[in-house]
Short mmCIF file of C-alpha atoms in Angstrom, two decimals:
data_model
loop_
_atom_site.label_atom_id
_atom_site.label_comp_id
_atom_site.label_asym_id
_atom_site.label_seq_id
_atom_site.Cartn_x
_atom_site.Cartn_y
_atom_site.Cartn_z
CA UNK J 1 -4.02 19.85 -16.67
CA UNK J 2 -5.40 17.02 -14.55
CA UNK J 3 -7.82 15.97 -17.29
CA UNK J 4 -4.96 15.88 -19.79
CA UNK J 5 -2.82 13.78 -17.47
CA UNK J 6 -5.68 11.34 -16.87
CA UNK J 7 -6.17 10.91 -20.62
CA UNK J 8 -2.45 10.20 -20.98
CA UNK J 9 -2.81 7.68 -18.17
CA UNK J 10 -5.42 5.76 -20.18
CA UNK J 11 -3.10 5.56 -23.18
CA UNK J 12 -0.21 4.47 -20.95
CA UNK J 13 -2.23 1.67 -19.36
CA UNK J 14 -3.38 0.51 -22.79
CA UNK J 15 0.20 0.32 -24.07
CA UNK J 16 1.33 -1.40 -20.88
CA UNK J 17 -1.43 -4.01 -21.14
CA UNK J 18 -0.47 -4.85 -24.74
CA UNK J 19 3.24 -5.14 -23.93
CA UNK J 20 2.64 -7.13 -20.75
CA UNK J 21 0.20 -9.53 -22.39
CA UNK J 22 2.68 -10.22 -25.17
CA UNK J 23 5.63 -10.67 -22.79
CA UNK J 24 3.70 -13.04 -20.52
CA UNK J 25 3.07 -15.37 -23.42
CA UNK J 26 6.81 -15.43 -24.14
CA UNK J 27 7.56 -16.88 -20.69
CA UNK J 28 8.49 -20.57 -20.99
CA UNK J 29 5.90 -22.90 -19.53
CA UNK J 30 2.34 -23.95 -20.22
CA UNK J 31 -0.32 -22.89 -17.67
CA UNK J 32 -2.58 -25.66 -18.99
CA UNK J 33 0.03 -28.29 -18.08
CA UNK J 34 0.50 -26.78 -14.62
CA UNK J 35 -3.26 -26.62 -14.13
CA UNK J 36 -3.85 -30.21 -15.32
CA UNK J 37 -1.08 -31.62 -13.10
CA UNK J 38 2.01 -33.74 -13.75
CA UNK J 39 0.00 -36.93 -14.34
CA UNK J 40 -2.26 -35.44 -17.03
CA UNK J 41 -2.27 -36.88 -20.53
CA UNK J 42 -1.84 -34.84 -23.70
CA UNK J 43 -5.57 -35.06 -24.37
CA UNK J 44 -6.40 -33.72 -20.91
CA UNK J 45 -3.90 -30.88 -21.30
CA UNK J 46 -5.38 -30.03 -24.69
CA UNK J 47 -8.86 -29.90 -23.19
CA UNK J 48 -7.68 -27.59 -20.41
CA UNK J 49 -5.91 -25.33 -22.92
CA UNK J 50 -9.07 -25.14 -25.00
CA UNK J 51 -11.22 -24.39 -21.96
CA UNK J 52 -8.89 -21.58 -20.89
CA UNK J 53 -8.86 -20.11 -24.38
CA UNK J 54 -5.12 -20.58 -24.81
CA UNK J 55 -5.54 -22.19 -28.23
CA UNK J 56 -6.65 -18.91 -29.80
CA UNK J 57 -4.15 -16.53 -31.46
CA UNK J 58 -2.58 -14.07 -29.03
CA UNK J 59 -4.38 -11.06 -30.52
CA UNK J 60 -7.74 -12.80 -30.09
CA UNK J 61 -6.87 -13.61 -26.47
CA UNK J 62 -5.90 -9.98 -25.83
CA UNK J 63 -9.07 -8.55 -27.40
CA UNK J 64 -11.15 -10.93 -25.30
CA UNK J 65 -9.27 -9.85 -22.18
CA UNK J 66 -9.51 -6.13 -23.00
CA UNK J 67 -13.22 -6.47 -23.67
CA UNK J 68 -13.67 -8.02 -20.24
CA UNK J 69 -11.74 -5.16 -18.60
CA UNK J 70 -14.03 -2.61 -20.28
CA UNK J 71 -17.04 -4.47 -18.86
CA UNK J 72 -15.45 -4.59 -15.40
CA UNK J 73 -14.52 -8.27 -15.65
CA UNK J 74 -10.82 -8.76 -14.80
CA UNK J 75 -10.97 -12.46 -15.54
CA UNK J 76 -10.66 -15.58 -13.42
CA UNK J 77 -7.56 -16.93 -11.72
CA UNK J 78 -6.26 -20.06 -13.44
CA UNK J 79 -4.90 -21.40 -10.17
CA UNK J 80 -7.83 -20.81 -7.80
CA UNK J 81 -10.79 -20.35 -10.16
CA UNK J 82 -11.84 -17.22 -8.28
CA UNK J 83 -12.40 -13.75 -9.81
CA UNK J 84 -9.13 -11.87 -10.19
CA UNK J 85 -10.49 -8.69 -8.62
CA UNK J 86 -11.48 -10.46 -5.40
CA UNK J 87 -8.08 -12.20 -5.29
CA UNK J 88 -6.24 -8.89 -5.67
CA UNK J 89 -8.42 -6.89 -3.27
CA UNK J 90 -8.00 -9.61 -0.66
CA UNK J 91 -4.23 -9.01 -0.61
CA UNK J 92 -4.00 -5.33 -1.47
CA UNK J 93 -4.75 -4.01 2.07
CA UNK J 94 -1.68 -5.80 3.47
CA UNK J 95 0.58 -4.17 0.87
CA UNK J 96 -1.14 -0.82 1.44
CA UNK J 97 -0.56 -1.02 5.21
CA UNK J 98 3.08 -2.03 4.73
CA UNK J 99 3.65 0.88 2.33
CA UNK J 100 1.94 3.39 4.65
CA UNK J 101 3.85 2.42 7.80
CA UNK J 102 7.15 2.15 5.91
CA UNK J 103 6.65 5.63 4.47
CA UNK J 104 5.84 6.89 7.96
CA UNK J 105 9.16 5.48 9.22
CA UNK J 106 10.97 7.01 6.23
CA UNK J 107 9.62 10.51 6.85
CA UNK J 108 9.93 10.35 10.65
CA UNK J 109 13.62 9.46 10.61
CA UNK J 110 14.93 10.62 7.22
CA UNK J 111 13.84 14.26 7.13
CA UNK J 112 14.77 15.26 10.74
CA UNK J 113 18.18 13.59 10.41
CA UNK J 114 18.90 15.40 7.16
CA UNK J 115 17.72 18.80 8.43
CA UNK J 116 19.79 18.62 11.63
CA UNK J 117 22.87 17.52 9.69
CA UNK J 118 22.48 20.39 7.21
CA UNK J 119 22.15 23.02 9.96
CA UNK J 120 25.43 21.96 11.54
CA UNK J 121 27.62 20.61 8.70
CA UNK J 122 30.91 19.01 9.68
CA UNK J 123 29.77 18.36 13.26
CA UNK J 124 29.98 15.05 15.03
CA UNK J 125 26.22 14.59 14.60
CA UNK J 126 26.54 15.23 10.87
CA UNK J 127 29.40 12.74 10.57
CA UNK J 128 27.67 9.94 12.45
CA UNK J 129 24.27 10.52 10.85
CA UNK J 130 25.60 10.37 7.32
CA UNK J 131 27.77 7.34 8.14
CA UNK J 132 24.73 5.48 9.49
CA UNK J 133 22.73 6.59 6.44
CA UNK J 134 25.31 5.08 4.09
CA UNK J 135 25.33 1.82 6.10
CA UNK J 136 21.51 1.64 6.23
CA UNK J 137 21.24 2.23 2.48
CA UNK J 138 23.82 -0.51 1.83
CA UNK J 139 22.23 -3.22 3.97
CA UNK J 140 19.83 -5.51 2.04
CA UNK J 141 16.26 -5.34 3.28
CA UNK J 142 15.96 -9.12 3.69
CA UNK J 143 19.05 -9.17 5.98
CA UNK J 144 17.84 -6.32 8.18
CA UNK J 145 14.45 -8.03 8.32
CA UNK J 146 16.00 -11.29 9.51
CA UNK J 147 18.05 -9.42 12.15
CA UNK J 148 14.94 -7.65 13.43
CA UNK J 149 13.14 -10.98 13.69
CA UNK J 150 16.11 -12.51 15.52
CA UNK J 151 16.38 -9.77 18.14
CA UNK J 152 12.82 -8.49 18.56
CA UNK J 153 10.77 -11.62 17.86
CA UNK J 154 13.02 -14.48 19.01
CA UNK J 155 15.48 -13.26 21.68
CA UNK J 156 13.22 -10.48 22.95
CA UNK J 157 9.69 -11.46 21.86
CA UNK J 158 8.22 -7.96 21.66
CA UNK J 159 6.68 -8.23 18.19
CA UNK J 160 5.36 -11.09 16.02
CA UNK J 161 7.78 -12.46 13.46
CA UNK J 162 5.26 -12.63 10.62
CA UNK J 163 1.69 -12.25 9.49
CA UNK J 164 -0.58 -9.29 8.78
CA UNK J 165 -3.52 -9.67 11.16
CA UNK J 166 -3.08 -6.31 12.91
CA UNK J 167 -1.02 -3.13 13.17
CA UNK J 168 1.56 -4.71 15.47
CA UNK J 169 2.45 -7.22 12.75
CA UNK J 170 3.72 -4.38 10.54
CA UNK J 171 6.16 -2.89 13.07
CA UNK J 172 9.20 -4.98 12.16
CA UNK J 173 8.66 -5.11 8.37
CA UNK J 174 8.00 -1.36 8.31
CA UNK J 175 11.25 -0.71 10.19
CA UNK J 176 13.21 -3.00 7.86
CA UNK J 177 11.79 -1.35 4.76
CA UNK J 178 11.51 2.20 6.12
CA UNK J 179 15.05 2.56 7.44
CA UNK J 180 16.47 1.70 4.05
CA UNK J 181 14.42 4.48 2.43
CA UNK J 182 15.04 6.85 5.35
CA UNK J 183 18.78 6.61 4.75
CA UNK J 184 18.36 7.78 1.15
CA UNK J 185 15.96 10.54 2.18
CA UNK J 186 18.31 11.77 4.94
CA UNK J 187 21.18 12.21 2.50
CA UNK J 188 18.95 13.96 -0.04
CA UNK J 189 17.48 16.24 2.66
CA UNK J 190 20.94 17.22 3.83
CA UNK J 191 22.07 17.97 0.28
CA UNK J 192 18.97 20.05 -0.54
CA UNK J 193 19.05 21.94 2.75
CA UNK J 194 22.78 22.68 2.42
CA UNK J 195 22.23 24.26 -1.00
CA UNK J 196 19.29 26.36 0.24
CA UNK J 197 21.13 27.55 3.36
CA UNK J 198 23.68 29.30 1.12
CA UNK J 199 21.03 31.40 -0.66
CA UNK J 200 20.86 35.17 -0.25
CA UNK J 201 17.32 35.17 1.15
CA UNK J 202 18.50 33.02 4.08
CA UNK J 203 21.18 35.59 4.93
CA UNK J 204 18.54 38.31 4.58
CA UNK J 205 16.18 36.49 6.93
CA UNK J 206 18.93 36.19 9.52
CA UNK J 207 19.89 39.83 9.07
CA UNK J 208 16.29 40.81 9.81
CA UNK J 209 16.66 39.18 13.21
CA UNK J 210 14.43 36.14 12.68
CA UNK J 211 14.96 33.26 15.04
CA UNK J 212 17.14 30.49 13.63
CA UNK J 213 14.36 27.92 14.01
CA UNK J 214 12.04 30.08 11.89
CA UNK J 215 14.75 30.63 9.28
CA UNK J 216 15.37 26.89 8.99
CA UNK J 217 11.82 25.53 8.93
CA UNK J 218 9.84 28.38 7.36
CA UNK J 219 12.29 29.60 4.75
CA UNK J 220 14.99 26.99 4.11
CA UNK J 221 13.04 23.76 4.56
CA UNK J 222 10.05 24.88 2.49
CA UNK J 223 12.30 25.74 -0.47
CA UNK J 224 14.08 22.38 -0.15
CA UNK J 225 10.82 20.43 -0.27
CA UNK J 226 10.49 19.98 -4.04
CA UNK J 227 13.18 17.31 -4.50
CA UNK J 228 12.07 15.63 -1.26
CA UNK J 229 8.45 15.40 -2.41
CA UNK J 230 9.63 13.94 -5.72
CA UNK J 231 11.62 11.21 -3.98
CA UNK J 232 8.82 10.48 -1.51
CA UNK J 233 6.38 10.09 -4.40
CA UNK J 234 8.69 7.61 -6.09
CA UNK J 235 9.22 5.74 -2.81
CA UNK J 236 5.46 5.54 -2.21
CA UNK J 237 4.92 4.15 -5.70
CA UNK J 238 7.71 1.63 -5.25
CA UNK J 239 6.39 0.50 -1.87
CA UNK J 240 2.89 0.08 -3.27
CA UNK J 241 4.34 -1.92 -6.14
CA UNK J 242 4.95 -4.66 -3.65
CA UNK J 243 7.96 -5.16 -1.42
CA UNK J 244 8.41 -8.79 -2.43
CA UNK J 245 11.42 -9.58 -0.24
CA UNK J 246 9.90 -7.96 2.85
CA UNK J 247 6.55 -9.69 2.34
CA UNK J 248 8.36 -13.01 1.91
CA UNK J 249 10.62 -12.65 4.98
CA UNK J 250 7.73 -11.62 7.25
CA UNK J 251 5.14 -13.95 5.64
CA UNK J 252 2.86 -11.07 4.68
CA UNK J 253 0.10 -12.11 2.32
CA UNK J 254 0.53 -9.04 0.14
CA UNK J 255 0.25 -8.24 -3.52
CA UNK J 256 3.96 -8.36 -4.37
CA UNK J 257 4.38 -11.86 -2.99
CA UNK J 258 1.20 -12.96 -4.73
CA UNK J 259 2.46 -11.72 -8.11
CA UNK J 260 5.63 -13.79 -7.73
CA UNK J 261 3.58 -16.89 -6.86
CA UNK J 262 1.31 -16.24 -9.86
CA UNK J 263 4.28 -15.93 -12.20
CA UNK J 264 5.46 -19.36 -11.06
CA UNK J 265 2.05 -20.80 -11.93
CA UNK J 266 1.73 -18.77 -15.17
CA UNK J 267 -1.53 -17.32 -13.87
CA UNK J 268 -1.87 -14.74 -16.66
CA UNK J 269 -5.13 -13.03 -15.55
CA UNK J 270 -3.83 -12.41 -12.01
CA UNK J 271 -0.48 -11.06 -13.22
CA UNK J 272 -2.17 -8.76 -15.70
CA UNK J 273 -4.69 -7.43 -13.19
CA UNK J 274 -2.18 -6.91 -10.38
CA UNK J 275 0.43 -5.18 -12.55
CA UNK J 276 -2.18 -2.87 -14.14
CA UNK J 277 -3.49 -1.93 -10.69
CA UNK J 278 0.02 -1.15 -9.43
CA UNK J 279 0.79 0.86 -12.57
CA UNK J 280 -2.40 2.86 -11.98
CA UNK J 281 -1.33 3.52 -8.38
CA UNK J 282 2.12 4.68 -9.48
CA UNK J 283 0.71 7.04 -12.13
CA UNK J 284 -1.86 8.56 -9.73
CA UNK J 285 0.83 9.14 -7.09
CA UNK J 286 3.00 10.92 -9.66
CA UNK J 287 0.04 13.07 -10.66
CA UNK J 288 -0.61 13.93 -7.00
CA UNK J 289 3.06 14.89 -6.53
CA UNK J 290 2.99 17.15 -9.60
CA UNK J 291 -0.11 18.95 -8.35
CA UNK J 292 1.46 19.24 -4.90
CA UNK J 293 4.30 21.27 -6.42
CA UNK J 294 1.90 24.19 -6.85
CA UNK J 295 1.07 24.19 -3.15
CA UNK J 296 4.74 24.07 -2.14
CA UNK J 297 5.97 26.66 -4.64
CA UNK J 298 3.27 29.08 -5.95
CA UNK J 299 5.60 30.12 -8.77
CA UNK J 300 4.98 26.77 -10.47
CA UNK J 301 1.98 26.76 -12.76
CA UNK J 302 0.79 24.16 -15.25
CA UNK J 303 -0.43 25.13 -18.67
#
């Protein structure tokens, strides 16, 4: 099953690379003109375009690019002149750290809030938790990020307002990004747990005299995990795809922010390399989630 999925992944990345390469060349703007500068003459721009290989037909450019990928050469950045792989890997750890800490915040707050609400539906805790979840999901990430900077970096300077030089720099951005996802996860957890708590095997477990804590976490929560794992997998892929607004607000030199800057400069090799890497991450996370289903529910088997 895994081998089949990996082969499908190769075909998917190939199709994505073709579509992306074609779409990038439809974007208005000439990277040769941006590279040469505003004072460059037509002859100078033509020389730059020829040196970058932009004069060739689009299919020739793509075949040249694909051939380089096969050889392990991801190209050279038009803006900096450095290898694309080194440019991407220099920024990827910041995005990876942001995604990890944000997902940690999401799980730490979202799942417990949803479980407690589902075990006591209609209570004051349930009412306030779900109200806060709706508010947190409705607040834009850039606004919550600015508020966190205002209170915890300016008025009460407990954390740095930006940067990515250490773990402490990711506290505020992870909270801004994680609480938004935690609100969605809390509501989904409550919904899944509420459905499971009505099942006959839960009543049977209680009738056997099992402690309520064991009924909730060993029987109910485990059977409610499948939709939660699916959402967490999607959230992890989305976070790794680059939280552009969060990286911009907190001045994090991550991959999402770098892609936006590269689009402005029409840096085709960087955009191609970064998007293909993120697509690979997303596909591998989905594969991991699918395999994880078997561990959660042994009844699930893949042909």
